[in-house]
Coordinates of C-alpha atoms in Angstrom, one line a residue:
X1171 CA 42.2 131.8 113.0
X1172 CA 44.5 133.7 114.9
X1173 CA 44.9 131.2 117.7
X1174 CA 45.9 129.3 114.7
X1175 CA 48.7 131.2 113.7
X1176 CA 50.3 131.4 117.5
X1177 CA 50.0 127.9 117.6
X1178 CA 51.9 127.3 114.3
X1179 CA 54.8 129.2 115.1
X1180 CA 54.8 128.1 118.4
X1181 CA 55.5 124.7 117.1
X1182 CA 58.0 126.3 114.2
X1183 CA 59.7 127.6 117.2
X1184 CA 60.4 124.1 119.2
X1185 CA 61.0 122.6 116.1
X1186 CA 63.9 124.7 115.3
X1187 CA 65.3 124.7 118.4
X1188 CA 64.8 120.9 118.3
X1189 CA 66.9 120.8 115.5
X1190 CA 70.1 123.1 116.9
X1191 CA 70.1 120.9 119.5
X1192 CA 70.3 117.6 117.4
X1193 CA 72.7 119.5 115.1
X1194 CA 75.4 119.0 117.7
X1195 CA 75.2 115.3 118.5
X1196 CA 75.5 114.3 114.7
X1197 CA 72.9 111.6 114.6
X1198 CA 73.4 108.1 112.5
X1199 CA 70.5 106.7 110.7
X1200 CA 70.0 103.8 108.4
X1201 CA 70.1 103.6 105.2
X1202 CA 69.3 100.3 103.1
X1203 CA 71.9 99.3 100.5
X1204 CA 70.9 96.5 98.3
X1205 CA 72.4 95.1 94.6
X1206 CA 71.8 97.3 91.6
X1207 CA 69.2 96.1 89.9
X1208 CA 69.5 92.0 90.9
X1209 CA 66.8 90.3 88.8
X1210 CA 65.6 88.5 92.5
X1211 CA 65.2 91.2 94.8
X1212 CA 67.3 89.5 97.2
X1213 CA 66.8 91.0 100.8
X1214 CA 68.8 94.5 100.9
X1215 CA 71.3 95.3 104.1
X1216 CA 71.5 97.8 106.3
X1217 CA 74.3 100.5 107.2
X1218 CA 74.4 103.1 109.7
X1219 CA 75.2 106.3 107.5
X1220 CA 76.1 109.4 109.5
X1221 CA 74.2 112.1 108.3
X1222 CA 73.8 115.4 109.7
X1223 CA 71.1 118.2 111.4
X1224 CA 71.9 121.9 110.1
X1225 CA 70.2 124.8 110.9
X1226 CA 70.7 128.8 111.2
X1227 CA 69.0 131.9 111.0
X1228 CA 70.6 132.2 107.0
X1229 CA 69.5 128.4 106.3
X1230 CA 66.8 126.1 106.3
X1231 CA 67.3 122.8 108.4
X1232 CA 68.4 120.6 105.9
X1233 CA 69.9 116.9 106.2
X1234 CA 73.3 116.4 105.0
X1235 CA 74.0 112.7 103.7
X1236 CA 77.7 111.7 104.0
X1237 CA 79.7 108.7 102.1
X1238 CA 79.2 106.0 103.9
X1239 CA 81.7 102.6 104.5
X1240 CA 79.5 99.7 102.6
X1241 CA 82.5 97.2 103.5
X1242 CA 84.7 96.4 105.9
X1243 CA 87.8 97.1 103.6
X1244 CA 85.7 100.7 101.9
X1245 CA 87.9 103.7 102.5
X1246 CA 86.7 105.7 99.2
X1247 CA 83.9 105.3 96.5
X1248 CA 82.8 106.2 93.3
X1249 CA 79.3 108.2 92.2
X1250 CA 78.4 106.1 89.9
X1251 CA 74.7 107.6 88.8
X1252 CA 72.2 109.8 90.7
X1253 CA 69.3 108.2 90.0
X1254 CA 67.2 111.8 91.8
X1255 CA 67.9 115.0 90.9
X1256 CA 68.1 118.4 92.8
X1257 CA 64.9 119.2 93.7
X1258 CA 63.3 115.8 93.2
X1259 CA 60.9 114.6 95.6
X1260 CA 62.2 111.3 98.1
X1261 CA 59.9 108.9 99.3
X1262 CA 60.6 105.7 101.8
X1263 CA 62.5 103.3 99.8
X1264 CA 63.8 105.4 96.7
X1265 CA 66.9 105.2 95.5
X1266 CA 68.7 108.1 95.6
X1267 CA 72.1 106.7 93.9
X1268 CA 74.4 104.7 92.8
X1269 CA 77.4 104.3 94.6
X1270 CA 80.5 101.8 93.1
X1271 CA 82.7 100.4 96.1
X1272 CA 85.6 98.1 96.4
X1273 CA 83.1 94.8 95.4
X1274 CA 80.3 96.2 93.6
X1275 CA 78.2 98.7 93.0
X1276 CA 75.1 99.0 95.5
X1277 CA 72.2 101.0 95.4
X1278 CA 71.8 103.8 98.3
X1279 CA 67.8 103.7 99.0
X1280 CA 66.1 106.0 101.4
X1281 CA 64.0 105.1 104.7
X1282 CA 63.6 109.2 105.0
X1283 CA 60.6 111.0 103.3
X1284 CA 62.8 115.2 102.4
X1285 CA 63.5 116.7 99.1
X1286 CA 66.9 116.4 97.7
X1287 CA 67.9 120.2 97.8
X1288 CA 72.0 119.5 96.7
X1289 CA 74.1 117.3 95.2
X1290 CA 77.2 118.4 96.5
X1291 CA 79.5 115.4 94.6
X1292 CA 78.4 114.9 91.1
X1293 CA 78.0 112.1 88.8
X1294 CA 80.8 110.0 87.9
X1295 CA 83.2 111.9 91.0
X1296 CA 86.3 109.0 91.9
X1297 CA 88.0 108.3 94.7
X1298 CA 85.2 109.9 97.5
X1299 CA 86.4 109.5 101.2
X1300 CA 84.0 108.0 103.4
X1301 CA 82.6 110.6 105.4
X1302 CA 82.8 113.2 103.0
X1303 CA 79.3 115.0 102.2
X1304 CA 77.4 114.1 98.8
X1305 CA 73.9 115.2 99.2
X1306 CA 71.6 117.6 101.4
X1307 CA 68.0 116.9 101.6
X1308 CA 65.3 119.2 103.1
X1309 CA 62.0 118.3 104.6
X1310 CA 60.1 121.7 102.9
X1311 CA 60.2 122.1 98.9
X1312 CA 60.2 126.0 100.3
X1313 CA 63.4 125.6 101.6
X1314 CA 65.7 124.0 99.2
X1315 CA 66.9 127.8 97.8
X1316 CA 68.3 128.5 101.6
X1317 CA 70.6 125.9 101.7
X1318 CA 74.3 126.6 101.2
X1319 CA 76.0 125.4 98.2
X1320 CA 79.3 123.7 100.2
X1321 CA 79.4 122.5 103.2
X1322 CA 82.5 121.7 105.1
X1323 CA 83.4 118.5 107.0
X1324 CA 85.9 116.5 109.4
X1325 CA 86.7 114.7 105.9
X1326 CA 87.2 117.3 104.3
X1327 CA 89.3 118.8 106.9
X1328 CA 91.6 115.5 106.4
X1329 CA 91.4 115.8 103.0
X1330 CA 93.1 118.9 102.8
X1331 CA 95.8 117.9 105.5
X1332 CA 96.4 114.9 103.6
X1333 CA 98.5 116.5 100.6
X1334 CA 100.7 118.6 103.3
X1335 CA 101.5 115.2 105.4
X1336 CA 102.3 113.3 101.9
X1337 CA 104.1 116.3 100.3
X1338 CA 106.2 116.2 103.5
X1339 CA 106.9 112.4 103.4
X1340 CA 107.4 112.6 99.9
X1341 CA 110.4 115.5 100.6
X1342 CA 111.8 113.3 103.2
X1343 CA 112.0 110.5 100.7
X1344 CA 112.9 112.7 97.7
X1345 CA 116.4 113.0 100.1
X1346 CA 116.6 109.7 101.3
X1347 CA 118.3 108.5 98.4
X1348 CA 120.7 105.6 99.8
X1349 CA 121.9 104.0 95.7
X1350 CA 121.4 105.2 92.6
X1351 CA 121.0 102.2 89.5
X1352 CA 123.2 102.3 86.3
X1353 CA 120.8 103.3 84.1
X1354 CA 119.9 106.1 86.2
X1355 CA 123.0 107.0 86.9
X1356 CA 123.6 107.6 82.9
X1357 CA 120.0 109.6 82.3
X1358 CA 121.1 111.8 85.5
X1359 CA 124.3 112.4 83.4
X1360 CA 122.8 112.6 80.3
X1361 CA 120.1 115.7 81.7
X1362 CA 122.1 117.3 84.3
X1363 CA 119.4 116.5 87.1
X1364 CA 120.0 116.4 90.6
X1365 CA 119.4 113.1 92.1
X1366 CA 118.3 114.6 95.6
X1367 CA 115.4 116.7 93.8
X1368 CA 114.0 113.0 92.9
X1369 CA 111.9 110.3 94.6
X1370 CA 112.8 107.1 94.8
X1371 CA 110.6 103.8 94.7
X1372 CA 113.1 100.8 94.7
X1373 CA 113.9 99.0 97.3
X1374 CA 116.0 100.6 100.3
X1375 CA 115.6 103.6 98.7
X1376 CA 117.2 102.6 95.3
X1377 CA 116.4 105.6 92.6
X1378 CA 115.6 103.4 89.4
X1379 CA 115.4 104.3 86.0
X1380 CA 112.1 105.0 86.0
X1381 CA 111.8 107.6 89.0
X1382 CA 114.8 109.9 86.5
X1383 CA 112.0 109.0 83.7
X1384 CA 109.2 110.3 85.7
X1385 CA 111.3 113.3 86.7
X1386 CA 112.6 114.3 82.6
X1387 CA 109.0 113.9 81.5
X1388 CA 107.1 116.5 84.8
X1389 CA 110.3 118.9 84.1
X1390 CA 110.5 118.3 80.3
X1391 CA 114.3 118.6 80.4
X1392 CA 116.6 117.6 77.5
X1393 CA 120.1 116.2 77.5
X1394 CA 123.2 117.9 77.6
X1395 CA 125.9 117.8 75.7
X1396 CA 129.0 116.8 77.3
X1397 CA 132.5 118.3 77.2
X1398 CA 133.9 116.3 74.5
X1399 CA 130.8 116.6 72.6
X1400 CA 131.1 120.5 72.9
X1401 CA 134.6 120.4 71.5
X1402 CA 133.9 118.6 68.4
X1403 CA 130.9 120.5 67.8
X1404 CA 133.2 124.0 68.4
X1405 CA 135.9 122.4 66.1
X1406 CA 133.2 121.5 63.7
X1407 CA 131.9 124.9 63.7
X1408 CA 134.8 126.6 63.0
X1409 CA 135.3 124.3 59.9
X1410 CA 131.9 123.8 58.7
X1411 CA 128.5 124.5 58.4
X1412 CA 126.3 123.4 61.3
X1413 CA 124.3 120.5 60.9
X1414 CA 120.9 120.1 62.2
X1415 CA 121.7 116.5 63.9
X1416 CA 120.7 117.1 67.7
X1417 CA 116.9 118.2 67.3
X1418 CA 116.7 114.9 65.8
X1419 CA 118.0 113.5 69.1
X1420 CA 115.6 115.7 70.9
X1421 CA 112.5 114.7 69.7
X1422 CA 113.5 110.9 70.0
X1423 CA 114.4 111.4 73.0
X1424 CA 111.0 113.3 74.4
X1425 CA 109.3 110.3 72.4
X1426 CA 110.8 107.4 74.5
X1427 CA 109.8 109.2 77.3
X1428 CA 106.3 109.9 76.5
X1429 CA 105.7 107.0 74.9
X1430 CA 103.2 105.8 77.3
X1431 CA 99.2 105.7 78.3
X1432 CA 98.3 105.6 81.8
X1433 CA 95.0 103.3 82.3
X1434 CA 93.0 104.4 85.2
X1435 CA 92.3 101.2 87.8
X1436 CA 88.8 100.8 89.0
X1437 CA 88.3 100.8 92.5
X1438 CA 88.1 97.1 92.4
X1439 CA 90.9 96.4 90.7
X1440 CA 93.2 98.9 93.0
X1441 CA 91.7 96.2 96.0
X1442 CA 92.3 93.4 94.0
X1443 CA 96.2 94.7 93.3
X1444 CA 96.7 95.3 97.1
X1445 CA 95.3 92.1 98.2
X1446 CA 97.4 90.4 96.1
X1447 CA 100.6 92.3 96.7
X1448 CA 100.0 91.8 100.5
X1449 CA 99.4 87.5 99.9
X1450 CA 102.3 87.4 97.6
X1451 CA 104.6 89.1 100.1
X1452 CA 103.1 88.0 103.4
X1453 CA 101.5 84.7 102.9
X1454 CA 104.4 81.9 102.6
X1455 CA 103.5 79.9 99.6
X1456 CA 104.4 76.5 98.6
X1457 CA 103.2 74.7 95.5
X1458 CA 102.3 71.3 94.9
X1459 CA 101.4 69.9 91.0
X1460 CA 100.1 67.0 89.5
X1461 CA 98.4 65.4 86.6
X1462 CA 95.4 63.9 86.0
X1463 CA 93.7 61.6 83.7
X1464 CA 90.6 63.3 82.5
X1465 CA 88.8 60.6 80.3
X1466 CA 86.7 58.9 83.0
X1467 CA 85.1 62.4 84.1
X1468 CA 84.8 63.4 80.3
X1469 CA 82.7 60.2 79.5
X1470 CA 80.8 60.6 83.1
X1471 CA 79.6 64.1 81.4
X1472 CA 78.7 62.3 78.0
X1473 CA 76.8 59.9 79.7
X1474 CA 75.1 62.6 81.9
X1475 CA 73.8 64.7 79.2
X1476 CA 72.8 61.9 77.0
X1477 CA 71.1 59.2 79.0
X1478 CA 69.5 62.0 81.7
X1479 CA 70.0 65.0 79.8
X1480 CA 71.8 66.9 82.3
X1481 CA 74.2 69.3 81.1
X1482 CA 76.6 70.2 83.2
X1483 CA 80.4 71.5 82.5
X1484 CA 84.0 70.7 83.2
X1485 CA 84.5 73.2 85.8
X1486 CA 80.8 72.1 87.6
X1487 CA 82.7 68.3 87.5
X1488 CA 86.0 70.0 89.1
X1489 CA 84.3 71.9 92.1
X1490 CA 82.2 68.8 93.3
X1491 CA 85.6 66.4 93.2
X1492 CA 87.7 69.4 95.2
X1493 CA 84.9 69.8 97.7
X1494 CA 84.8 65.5 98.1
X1495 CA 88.1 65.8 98.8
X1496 CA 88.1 68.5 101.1
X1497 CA 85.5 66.3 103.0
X1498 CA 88.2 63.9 102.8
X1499 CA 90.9 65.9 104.0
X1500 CA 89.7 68.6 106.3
X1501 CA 93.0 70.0 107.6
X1502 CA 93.0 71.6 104.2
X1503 CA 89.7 73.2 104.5
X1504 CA 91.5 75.8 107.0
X1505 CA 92.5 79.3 106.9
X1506 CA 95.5 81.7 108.5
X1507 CA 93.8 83.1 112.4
X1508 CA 95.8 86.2 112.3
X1509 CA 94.7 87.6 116.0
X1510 CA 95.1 84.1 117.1
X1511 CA 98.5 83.6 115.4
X1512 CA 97.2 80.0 114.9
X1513 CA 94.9 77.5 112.4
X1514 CA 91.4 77.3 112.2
X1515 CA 89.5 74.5 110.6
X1516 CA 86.8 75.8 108.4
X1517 CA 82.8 74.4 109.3
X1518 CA 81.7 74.4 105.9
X1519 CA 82.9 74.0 102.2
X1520 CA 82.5 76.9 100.4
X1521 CA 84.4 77.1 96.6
X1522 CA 85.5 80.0 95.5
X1523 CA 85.4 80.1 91.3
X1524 CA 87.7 83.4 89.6
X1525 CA 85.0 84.9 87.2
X1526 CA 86.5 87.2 85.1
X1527 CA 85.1 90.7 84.6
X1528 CA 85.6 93.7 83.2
X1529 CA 86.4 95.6 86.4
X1530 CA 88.5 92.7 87.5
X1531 CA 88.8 89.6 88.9
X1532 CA 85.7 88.2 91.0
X1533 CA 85.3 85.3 93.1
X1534 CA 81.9 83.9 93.9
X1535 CA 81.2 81.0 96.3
X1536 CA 79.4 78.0 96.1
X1537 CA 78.5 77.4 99.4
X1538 CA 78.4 74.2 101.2
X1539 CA 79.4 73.0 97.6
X1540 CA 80.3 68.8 99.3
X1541 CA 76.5 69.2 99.5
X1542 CA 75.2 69.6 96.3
X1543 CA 74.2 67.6 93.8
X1544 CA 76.2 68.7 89.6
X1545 CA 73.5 69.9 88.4
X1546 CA 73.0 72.5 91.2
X1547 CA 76.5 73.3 91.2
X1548 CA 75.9 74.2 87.8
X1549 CA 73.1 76.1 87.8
X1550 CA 74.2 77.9 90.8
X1551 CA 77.9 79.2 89.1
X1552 CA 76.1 79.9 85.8
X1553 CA 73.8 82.2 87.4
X1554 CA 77.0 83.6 90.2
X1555 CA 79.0 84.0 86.6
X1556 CA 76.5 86.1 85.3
X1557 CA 75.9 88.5 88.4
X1558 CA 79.7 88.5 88.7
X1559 CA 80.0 89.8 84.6
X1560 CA 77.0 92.5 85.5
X1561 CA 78.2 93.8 88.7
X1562 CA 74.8 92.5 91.0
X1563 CA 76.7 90.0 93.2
X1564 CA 75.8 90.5 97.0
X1565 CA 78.2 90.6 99.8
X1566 CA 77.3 87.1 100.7
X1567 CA 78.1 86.0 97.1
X1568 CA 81.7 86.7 97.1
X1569 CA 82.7 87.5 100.6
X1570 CA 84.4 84.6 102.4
X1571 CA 85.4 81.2 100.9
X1572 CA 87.1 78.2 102.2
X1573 CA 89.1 77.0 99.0
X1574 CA 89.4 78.9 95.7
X1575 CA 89.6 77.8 92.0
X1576 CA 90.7 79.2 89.2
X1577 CA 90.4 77.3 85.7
X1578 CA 92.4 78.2 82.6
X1579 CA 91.9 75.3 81.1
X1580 CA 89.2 77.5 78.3
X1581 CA 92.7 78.6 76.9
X1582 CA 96.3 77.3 75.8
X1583 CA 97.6 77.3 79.5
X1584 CA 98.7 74.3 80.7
X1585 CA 100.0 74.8 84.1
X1586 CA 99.8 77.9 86.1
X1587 CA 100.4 79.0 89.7
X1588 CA 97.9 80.8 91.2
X1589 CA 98.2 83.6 94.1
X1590 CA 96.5 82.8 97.6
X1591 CA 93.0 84.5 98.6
X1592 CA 93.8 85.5 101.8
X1593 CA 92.4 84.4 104.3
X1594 CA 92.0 81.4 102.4
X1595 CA 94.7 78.6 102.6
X1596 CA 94.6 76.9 99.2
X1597 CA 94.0 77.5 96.0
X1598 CA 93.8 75.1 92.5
X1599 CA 94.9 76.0 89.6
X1600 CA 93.6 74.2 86.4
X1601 CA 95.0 73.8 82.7
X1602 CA 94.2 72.3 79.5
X1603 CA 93.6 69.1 78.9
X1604 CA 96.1 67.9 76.5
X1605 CA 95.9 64.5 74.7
X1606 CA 99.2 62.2 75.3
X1607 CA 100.8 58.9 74.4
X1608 CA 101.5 56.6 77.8
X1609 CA 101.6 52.9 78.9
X1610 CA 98.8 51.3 79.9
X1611 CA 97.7 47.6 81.4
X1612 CA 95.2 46.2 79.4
X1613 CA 92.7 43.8 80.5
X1614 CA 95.0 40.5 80.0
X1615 CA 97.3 42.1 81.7
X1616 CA 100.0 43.1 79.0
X1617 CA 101.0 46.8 78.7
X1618 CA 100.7 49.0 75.3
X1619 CA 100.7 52.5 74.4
X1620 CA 97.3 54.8 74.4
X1621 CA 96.2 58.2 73.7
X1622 CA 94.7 59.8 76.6
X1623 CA 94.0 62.8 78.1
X1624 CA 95.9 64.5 80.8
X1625 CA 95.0 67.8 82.6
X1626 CA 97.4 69.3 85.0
X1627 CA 96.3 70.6 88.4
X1628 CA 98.6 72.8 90.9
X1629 CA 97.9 73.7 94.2
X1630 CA 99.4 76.6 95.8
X1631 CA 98.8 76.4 100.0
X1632 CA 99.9 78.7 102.9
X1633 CA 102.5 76.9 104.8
X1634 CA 101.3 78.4 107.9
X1635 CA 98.3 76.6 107.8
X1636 CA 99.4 72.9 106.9
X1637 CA 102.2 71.1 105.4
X1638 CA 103.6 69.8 101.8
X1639 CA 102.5 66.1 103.8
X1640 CA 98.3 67.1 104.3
X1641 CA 99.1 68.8 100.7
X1642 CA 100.1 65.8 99.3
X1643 CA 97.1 63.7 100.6
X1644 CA 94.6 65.8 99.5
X1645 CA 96.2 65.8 95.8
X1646 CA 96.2 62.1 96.4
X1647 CA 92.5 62.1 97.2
X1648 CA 91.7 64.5 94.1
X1649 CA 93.0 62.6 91.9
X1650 CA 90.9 59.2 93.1
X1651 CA 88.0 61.3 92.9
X1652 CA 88.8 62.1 88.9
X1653 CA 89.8 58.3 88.7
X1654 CA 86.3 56.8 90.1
X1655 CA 84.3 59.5 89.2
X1656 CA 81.1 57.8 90.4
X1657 CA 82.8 59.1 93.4
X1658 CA 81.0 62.0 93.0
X1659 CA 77.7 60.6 93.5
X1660 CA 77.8 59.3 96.8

């Protein structure tokens, strides 16, 4: 028995110098992420996570799990739901948490067998740098009351600098004030601010009316009078009874300013806004519109659901004719090769369709959508539209694209531009269908007047990547396709 005992903490005592020594190379280990609960269980991905050895004479050895980067684009996350809690036991494949990134939210399972000793970022925590610590895990149940309560980290570390370097930028814009607007000329007037206390956000460092807004409401000042205004009120003094006009004036005054809610942006809406902001300024659009006769495709649907009993929709009709005409037109299945400075011509074509969620707008693809026959188009976007709305789409769901649609044509909209999807080239904006008197040549030959239906499509390209001329043919060729709709079956 005692040869026992000298061989157990023989082996306590390589262990633990096994483990200072892998404390300072800072190991990475995988981690599986995979769709919160996707009704498939489609096959989960791996990502390197960095975790962390600790161990000291006051400690246990414990694991320290860091945020990790599910996305190319993730900088930051959000805790959406520890599904274990501190001291629950983690086996090979649990899920420990939720975790909400740019796209989705993705499930962080284990491949590690420990005990969760410490949740160092709790549930529902915003705005998490990647790298930062969320979680230490133990191997011994014994040891989860020796494991510190905070641990410190090259994140955190930037974390803190972070507020000195902004607060420093934001002094050296605060005084880097080149005009000043009207308006905020007259509230600077009004309040007796100084404009080179204040930040400003316009353009070449124009202070708008809104930065002297932002400045009255975090210093709650009030107007003052002016000199004029304090001689009639001294003359009116000396001749009268005050009169309680100017706390009137106050409080209106406080109320315009306050009269606002701020709405807190999801993390995948604060993407979505960037992304945008960078293809509207960056991307060089050009758009191209055109209307369309929608009676043959709306009878082609009739005849579908009633003589085969196929049900598909309007939009399921609109993604196979862009994708024909793609095929027909391939310059326009290209994107913008940034590193290249140059085109390149797309292999396959893949639809983007905006889905609209509550956390913003998605876009899942149909892949290889020249392909496939209406009635797996349709089953396939019913069932992406439904992932999209419940937040269980996978990376290969809604990452890349070759062409992008977006259909307001549900609503009273009846033309639209839409914004580029970088790196995308093109995207279609749909409208309404609206029914219309025009001209048309009847079978003898003579023309009279008809009621049809006319739906209008507009197509806003990157002029980097082709021309208003390749534009213009592809139009051409989408609007045959909605012409001779049988088309579509070939």
């Amino acid at each position: 028995m005692r040869n026992i005992r000298v061989l157990v903490s023989g082996l306590c005592r390589v262990r633990s110098s096994f483990v200072s020594r892998t404390a300072r190379s800072a190991p990475r280990r995988l981690f599986t992420f995979s769709p919160v609960k996707s009704i498939l269980r489609s096959p989960s991905y791996e990502c390197s996570v960095r975790v962390r050895w600790l161990a000291s004479s006051a400690n246990a050895p414990h694991l320290v799990l860091e945020m990790p980067a599910l996305s190319p684009t993730m900088n930051q996350g959000n805790i959406a739901k520890w599904i274990k809690k501190e001291g629950d036991k983690i086996d090979v494949g649990d899920v420990i948490c939720e975790i909400e990134t740019d796209k989705a939210t993705l499930e962080f399972e284990s491949l590690e067998e420990g005990y969760l000793a410490k949740i160092l970022v709790p549930e529902g925590s915003k705005d998490v740098l990647v790298g930062q610590p969320i979680a230490i895990t133990v191997e011994d149940p014994d040891d989860i009351k020796n494991v510190p309560t905070t641990i410190s980290s090259g994140a955190e570390t930037k974390e803190e600098k972070v507020p000195q370097d902004v607060g420093h930028k934001e002094s050296a814009k605060k005084t880097d004030i080149r005009r000043i607007s009207p308006s905020a000329k007259l509230l600077i007037s009004e309040y007796g601010l100084d404009a080179s206390s204040m930040k400003a956000s316009g353009p070449r460092g124009t202070l708008l009316k809104g930065d002297v807004l932002e400045a009255i409401k975090s210093r709650g000042a009030s107007p003052q009078p002016s000199k004029s205004s304090q001689d009639s009120t001294s003359s009116t003094m000396q001749s009268a009874q005050p009169t309680a006009h100017k706390p009137p004036q106050l409080a209106s005054s406080k109320q315009v300013v306050d009269s606002h809610e701020d709405l807190p942006n999801s993390q995948i809406r604060k993407v979505i806004a960037k992304r945008l902001l960078e293809s509207k300024q960056g991307t060089p659009h050009f758009y191209l519109s055109s209307d369309v006769i929608l009676d043959p495709l709306l009878a082609f649907r009739n005849h579908l659901k009633e003589q085969h009993n196929v049900k598909v929709s309007v939009n399921d009709i609109i993604i196979k004719a862009v994708a024909t005409a793609l095929r027909s037109v391939p310059e326009a299945n290209a994107y913008w090769n940034a590193e290249k400075g140059d085109t390149s011509l797309c292999d396959s074509i893949d639809i983007s369709i905006a889905v609209a969620t509550e956390k913003g707008l998605m876009t899942p693809i149909v892949s290889n959508a020249d392909q496939k026959t209406l009635s797996a188009i349709s089953s396939e976007v019913k069932e992406l539209a439904e992932k999209a709305r419940a937040g269980k789409l996978t990376p290969e769901q809604f990452q890349g694209g070759t062409f992008s649609i977006s259909n307001l044509g549900m609503f009273p909209v009846d033309h639209f531009c839409a914004i580029i999807n970088p790196p995308q080239a093109c995207i279609l904006a749909v409208g309404q269908g609206n029914k219309v008197v025009e001209p048309i040549i009847d079978s003898d030959g003579t023309e009279k007047p008809a009621v049809v239906t006319k739906m209008n499509l507009t197509l806003s390209a990157d002029n980097r990547v082709f021309d208003e001329n390749i534009g213009g043919k592809f139009l051409s060729a989408l609007a045959l396709n909605f012409r001779n709709i049988q088309r579509l079956l070939l």
